[in-house]
Amino acid sequence: MNEVTHPLADELKAMTELVLLGAIWGGSFLLMRVAAPEFGPFALVEIRLAFGALVLLPFVLRARKRLRGRWHVLFGIGLINSAIPFTLFAWATAIAPAGISAIANSMTALFAVLFAGMMFGEKIGIRRGLGLASGIIGVIVMVGMPMAGVPVGWAALAATTAAACYGLAGNLVKRHLAGLPPVALGGATLSCSAVVLSPLAIWNWPEQSLSATVWASAITLGVLCTGIAYAFLFRLLDTIGPSRTATVTYLVPLFGVAWAWLVLGEPVTPGMMIAGTLILGGVALSQSRRPPPVIPRQA
């Protein structure tokens, strides 16, 4: 008997999964905000990397023959795509509201466009140029305006630098690791990053005992928001395609700000709304009528 397909049900399922991915990635900023002040950035990121790598380890083992001879590249890209940006986000969320990092993370798509033009000769064009300008103005707003009376300039710069790392890494993967299984590639770079960061994590491991809430936040960050979410992303890419999956870029900051407001009581300030509008508007402008879009990056 032929299987009966239900387009409306399939569409609803795909949209539910897309929203769920945005909620998971948006939740990563909440979890970092809870865990980073007690763990410190290096120890927290080591836990995130280790648990994320463990989740994706079966994919890495399955593709181990195809990864041979690429490990030096994987270590380098792992630093740029995971170790450095994760640490910057952890530091930023330790000293400033989680929504700041969630909004800055949206700059990833704009930085991907910028690096593709600067380093690899891809045409930026007027539309993308305007999108970049809008995003940069949004970052300036975040850096210059206190949020709820708290200066967040350094945190905003750190989170924006993390987004720049994601944008650069996406271009490097495209040019140096094309053709490798993407989920295995994610697991391999997480593993490499965990190895590189381990000395700093051990040296800076917190001396005080940590609460169960902090431990649960750190482990959930690695298992759910890093490992499972990465595999989830590529399921969506396969089922609904890159164009529609890229819309998660707009959901992550919305969920990031919403979770922080609902769970931690962090205020949603006019500065955050202005900066978010400018950055997301820039992303929309840079991606419109320019297929294929940039694949979204995890927080």
Short mmCIF file of C-alpha atoms in Angstrom, two decimals, residues 22-279:
data_model
loop_
_atom_site.label_atom_id
_atom_site.label_comp_id
_atom_site.label_asym_id
_atom_site.label_seq_id
_atom_site.Cartn_x
_atom_site.Cartn_y
_atom_site.Cartn_z
CA GLY A 22 14.87 28.70 17.66
CA ALA A 23 13.64 28.17 21.21
CA ILE A 24 16.50 25.78 22.01
CA TRP A 25 19.20 28.07 20.63
CA GLY A 26 17.59 31.10 22.24
CA GLY A 27 17.62 29.20 25.52
CA SER A 28 21.39 28.77 25.34
CA PHE A 29 21.85 32.41 26.36
CA LEU A 30 19.61 31.92 29.39
CA LEU A 31 21.62 28.85 30.43
CA MET A 32 24.92 30.68 30.00
CA ARG A 33 23.59 33.59 32.04
CA VAL A 34 22.77 31.17 34.87
CA ALA A 35 25.98 29.12 34.77
CA ALA A 36 28.73 31.49 33.60
CA PRO A 37 28.98 33.70 36.72
CA GLU A 38 29.76 30.67 38.92
CA PHE A 39 31.64 28.43 36.49
CA GLY A 40 33.59 31.14 34.72
CA PRO A 41 33.82 31.12 30.92
CA PHE A 42 36.57 28.53 30.41
CA ALA A 43 35.15 25.80 32.65
CA LEU A 44 31.62 26.33 31.36
CA VAL A 45 32.69 26.17 27.74
CA GLU A 46 34.73 23.01 28.36
CA ILE A 47 31.63 21.30 29.74
CA ARG A 48 29.58 22.55 26.80
CA LEU A 49 32.13 21.31 24.27
CA ALA A 50 32.63 17.94 25.94
CA PHE A 51 28.94 17.09 26.26
CA GLY A 52 28.14 18.41 22.80
CA ALA A 53 30.95 16.30 21.33
CA LEU A 54 29.71 13.20 23.17
CA VAL A 55 26.24 13.58 21.67
CA LEU A 56 27.71 13.79 18.16
CA LEU A 57 30.43 11.15 18.69
CA PRO A 58 28.53 8.37 16.83
CA PHE A 59 28.46 10.55 13.70
CA VAL A 60 32.20 11.25 14.02
CA LEU A 61 33.04 7.55 14.37
CA ARG A 62 30.91 6.69 11.36
CA ALA A 63 32.79 9.24 9.24
CA ARG A 64 36.28 8.71 10.72
CA LYS A 65 37.79 7.46 7.46
CA ARG A 66 36.65 10.58 5.62
CA LEU A 67 38.10 12.80 8.36
CA ARG A 68 41.60 11.35 8.07
CA GLY A 69 44.18 13.87 6.99
CA ARG A 70 41.85 16.76 7.90
CA TRP A 71 42.41 16.96 11.64
CA HIS A 72 44.83 19.90 11.48
CA VAL A 73 42.16 21.88 9.62
CA LEU A 74 39.48 20.68 12.04
CA PHE A 75 41.52 21.93 15.00
CA GLY A 76 41.92 25.38 13.43
CA ILE A 77 38.29 25.71 12.44
CA GLY A 78 37.22 24.31 15.81
CA LEU A 79 38.99 27.19 17.52
CA ILE A 80 37.27 29.76 15.32
CA ASN A 81 33.86 28.10 15.22
CA SER A 82 33.55 26.84 18.80
CA ALA A 83 36.25 27.47 21.40
CA ILE A 84 36.70 31.22 20.88
CA PRO A 85 33.06 32.27 20.23
CA PHE A 86 31.66 30.03 22.98
CA THR A 87 34.12 31.57 25.44
CA LEU A 88 33.28 35.10 24.34
CA PHE A 89 29.55 34.46 24.70
CA ALA A 90 30.07 32.89 28.13
CA TRP A 91 32.08 35.90 29.29
CA ALA A 92 29.51 38.32 27.87
CA THR A 93 26.57 36.59 29.55
CA ALA A 94 28.45 36.52 32.86
CA ILE A 95 28.58 40.32 33.00
CA ALA A 96 25.53 41.53 31.03
CA PRO A 97 21.90 40.56 30.31
CA ALA A 98 21.48 37.45 28.17
CA GLY A 99 19.48 39.37 25.57
CA ILE A 100 22.55 41.37 24.54
CA SER A 101 24.37 38.24 23.37
CA ALA A 102 21.23 36.82 21.77
CA ILE A 103 20.81 39.94 19.66
CA ALA A 104 24.51 40.18 18.76
CA ASN A 105 24.48 36.55 17.62
CA SER A 106 22.25 37.61 14.72
CA MET A 107 25.24 39.45 13.24
CA THR A 108 26.62 36.05 12.16
CA ALA A 109 24.86 36.16 8.80
CA LEU A 110 26.13 39.68 8.11
CA PHE A 111 29.71 38.79 9.03
CA ALA A 112 29.50 35.76 6.75
CA VAL A 113 28.65 38.11 3.88
CA LEU A 114 31.44 40.50 4.85
CA PHE A 115 34.15 37.82 5.03
CA ALA A 116 32.99 36.21 1.80
CA GLY A 117 33.50 39.56 0.08
CA MET A 118 36.75 40.59 1.80
CA MET A 119 38.59 37.27 1.74
CA PHE A 120 37.07 35.21 -1.02
CA GLY A 121 36.03 37.76 -3.63
CA GLU A 122 32.27 37.25 -3.49
CA LYS A 123 30.27 40.26 -4.61
CA ILE A 124 28.57 42.10 -1.76
CA GLY A 125 26.41 44.48 -3.77
CA ILE A 126 24.27 47.41 -2.68
CA ARG A 127 21.57 45.38 -0.92
CA ARG A 128 24.03 43.43 1.19
CA GLY A 129 26.08 46.56 1.82
CA LEU A 130 23.03 48.31 3.23
CA GLY A 131 22.30 45.27 5.36
CA LEU A 132 25.83 45.34 6.77
CA ALA A 133 25.56 49.05 7.51
CA SER A 134 22.27 48.53 9.34
CA GLY A 135 23.75 45.73 11.42
CA ILE A 136 26.84 47.75 12.34
CA ILE A 137 24.66 50.65 13.46
CA GLY A 138 22.71 48.20 15.61
CA VAL A 139 25.92 47.05 17.29
CA ILE A 140 26.94 50.67 17.90
CA VAL A 141 23.57 51.25 19.58
CA MET A 142 24.15 48.24 21.86
CA VAL A 143 27.68 49.30 22.74
CA GLY A 144 26.79 52.91 23.43
CA MET A 145 23.47 52.66 25.26
CA PRO A 146 23.20 51.38 28.85
CA MET A 147 20.64 48.60 29.16
CA ALA A 148 18.48 49.00 32.28
CA GLY A 149 21.12 51.33 33.67
CA VAL A 150 23.92 48.77 33.19
CA PRO A 151 26.84 49.52 30.82
CA VAL A 152 27.04 46.61 28.38
CA GLY A 153 29.58 47.91 25.87
CA TRP A 154 32.30 45.32 26.47
CA ALA A 155 29.81 42.47 26.60
CA ALA A 156 28.22 43.62 23.33
CA LEU A 157 31.64 43.83 21.67
CA ALA A 158 32.58 40.36 22.92
CA ALA A 159 29.32 38.86 21.65
CA THR A 160 29.69 40.63 18.31
CA THR A 161 33.24 39.30 17.98
CA ALA A 162 31.86 35.82 18.64
CA ALA A 163 29.37 36.31 15.80
CA ALA A 164 32.26 37.41 13.57
CA CYS A 165 34.04 34.14 14.40
CA TYR A 166 30.97 32.20 13.31
CA GLY A 167 30.79 34.17 10.07
CA LEU A 168 34.46 33.53 9.30
CA ALA A 169 34.22 29.84 10.21
CA GLY A 170 31.27 29.32 7.89
CA ASN A 171 33.33 30.57 4.96
CA LEU A 172 36.35 28.46 5.95
CA VAL A 173 34.27 25.30 6.24
CA LYS A 174 32.73 25.95 2.84
CA ARG A 175 36.14 26.25 1.21
CA HIS A 176 38.28 23.75 3.10
CA LEU A 177 35.92 21.04 4.38
CA ALA A 178 33.23 20.88 1.72
CA GLY A 179 31.81 17.43 1.08
CA LEU A 180 32.27 16.08 4.60
CA PRO A 181 29.20 14.92 6.56
CA PRO A 182 28.12 18.12 8.35
CA VAL A 183 26.99 16.56 11.64
CA ALA A 184 30.25 14.59 11.88
CA LEU A 185 32.12 17.77 11.05
CA GLY A 186 30.37 19.54 13.91
CA GLY A 187 31.23 16.75 16.33
CA ALA A 188 34.86 16.71 15.22
CA THR A 189 35.33 20.46 15.65
CA LEU A 190 33.69 20.33 19.08
CA SER A 191 36.05 17.52 20.09
CA CYS A 192 39.10 19.41 18.86
CA SER A 193 37.99 22.53 20.71
CA ALA A 194 37.48 20.58 23.93
CA VAL A 195 41.04 19.24 23.73
CA VAL A 196 42.53 22.68 23.06
CA LEU A 197 40.56 24.43 25.80
CA SER A 198 41.03 21.76 28.49
CA PRO A 199 44.25 23.22 30.02
CA LEU A 200 42.60 26.63 30.50
CA ALA A 201 39.47 25.00 31.91
CA ILE A 202 41.46 22.93 34.42
CA TRP A 203 43.56 25.93 35.45
CA ASN A 204 40.47 28.10 35.94
CA TRP A 205 38.16 25.46 37.39
CA PRO A 206 36.01 26.99 40.15
CA GLU A 207 37.18 26.20 43.67
CA GLN A 208 33.78 26.69 45.29
CA SER A 209 31.05 24.07 45.21
CA LEU A 210 28.43 24.69 42.55
CA SER A 211 24.68 24.38 42.87
CA ALA A 212 22.64 21.70 41.12
CA THR A 213 20.95 24.42 39.05
CA VAL A 214 24.29 25.63 37.71
CA TRP A 215 25.43 22.10 36.86
CA ALA A 216 22.12 21.31 35.17
CA SER A 217 22.35 24.51 33.12
CA ALA A 218 25.89 23.71 31.97
CA ILE A 219 25.10 20.12 30.99
CA THR A 220 21.88 21.10 29.22
CA LEU A 221 23.84 23.73 27.32
CA GLY A 222 26.15 21.04 25.99
CA VAL A 223 23.70 18.20 25.40
CA LEU A 224 20.61 20.04 24.16
CA CYS A 225 21.72 23.46 22.90
CA THR A 226 24.92 22.22 21.25
CA GLY A 227 24.86 18.51 20.41
CA ILE A 228 21.17 17.77 19.81
CA ALA A 229 20.47 21.20 18.29
CA TYR A 230 23.28 20.75 15.76
CA ALA A 231 21.88 17.41 14.59
CA PHE A 232 18.40 18.95 14.61
CA LEU A 233 19.59 21.77 12.35
CA PHE A 234 20.70 19.40 9.62
CA ARG A 235 17.47 17.43 9.83
CA LEU A 236 15.64 20.67 9.01
CA LEU A 237 18.06 21.49 6.20
CA ASP A 238 17.24 18.10 4.71
CA THR A 239 13.45 18.34 5.13
CA ILE A 240 12.63 21.99 4.38
CA GLY A 241 15.81 23.27 2.72
CA PRO A 242 18.33 26.00 3.58
CA SER A 243 16.18 28.98 2.62
CA ARG A 244 13.44 28.26 5.13
CA THR A 245 15.81 26.92 7.77
CA ALA A 246 17.70 30.22 7.66
CA THR A 247 14.64 31.95 9.12
CA VAL A 248 15.70 30.56 12.51
CA THR A 249 18.11 33.51 12.48
CA TYR A 250 15.14 35.73 13.38
CA LEU A 251 13.76 33.39 16.04
CA VAL A 252 16.92 32.97 18.14
CA PRO A 253 17.16 36.58 19.44
CA LEU A 254 13.41 36.72 20.05
CA PHE A 255 13.53 33.57 22.15
CA GLY A 256 16.80 34.61 23.79
CA VAL A 257 15.31 37.88 25.01
CA ALA A 258 11.98 36.26 25.90
CA TRP A 259 13.53 33.45 27.98
CA ALA A 260 15.69 35.92 29.90
CA TRP A 261 12.64 38.11 30.57
CA LEU A 262 10.37 35.22 31.61
CA VAL A 263 12.84 33.21 33.72
CA LEU A 264 15.32 35.78 35.03
CA GLY A 265 13.18 38.91 34.95
CA GLU A 266 15.68 40.74 32.75
CA PRO A 267 14.10 43.88 31.27
CA VAL A 268 13.53 44.41 27.57
CA THR A 269 14.87 47.92 27.03
CA PRO A 270 14.31 50.41 24.19
CA GLY A 271 18.00 50.11 23.31
CA MET A 272 17.68 46.35 22.88
CA MET A 273 14.61 46.77 20.68
CA ILE A 274 16.30 49.41 18.51
CA ALA A 275 19.50 47.39 18.15
CA GLY A 276 17.61 44.17 17.45
CA THR A 277 15.47 45.83 14.80
CA LEU A 278 18.50 47.29 13.04
CA ILE A 279 20.45 44.03 13.10
#
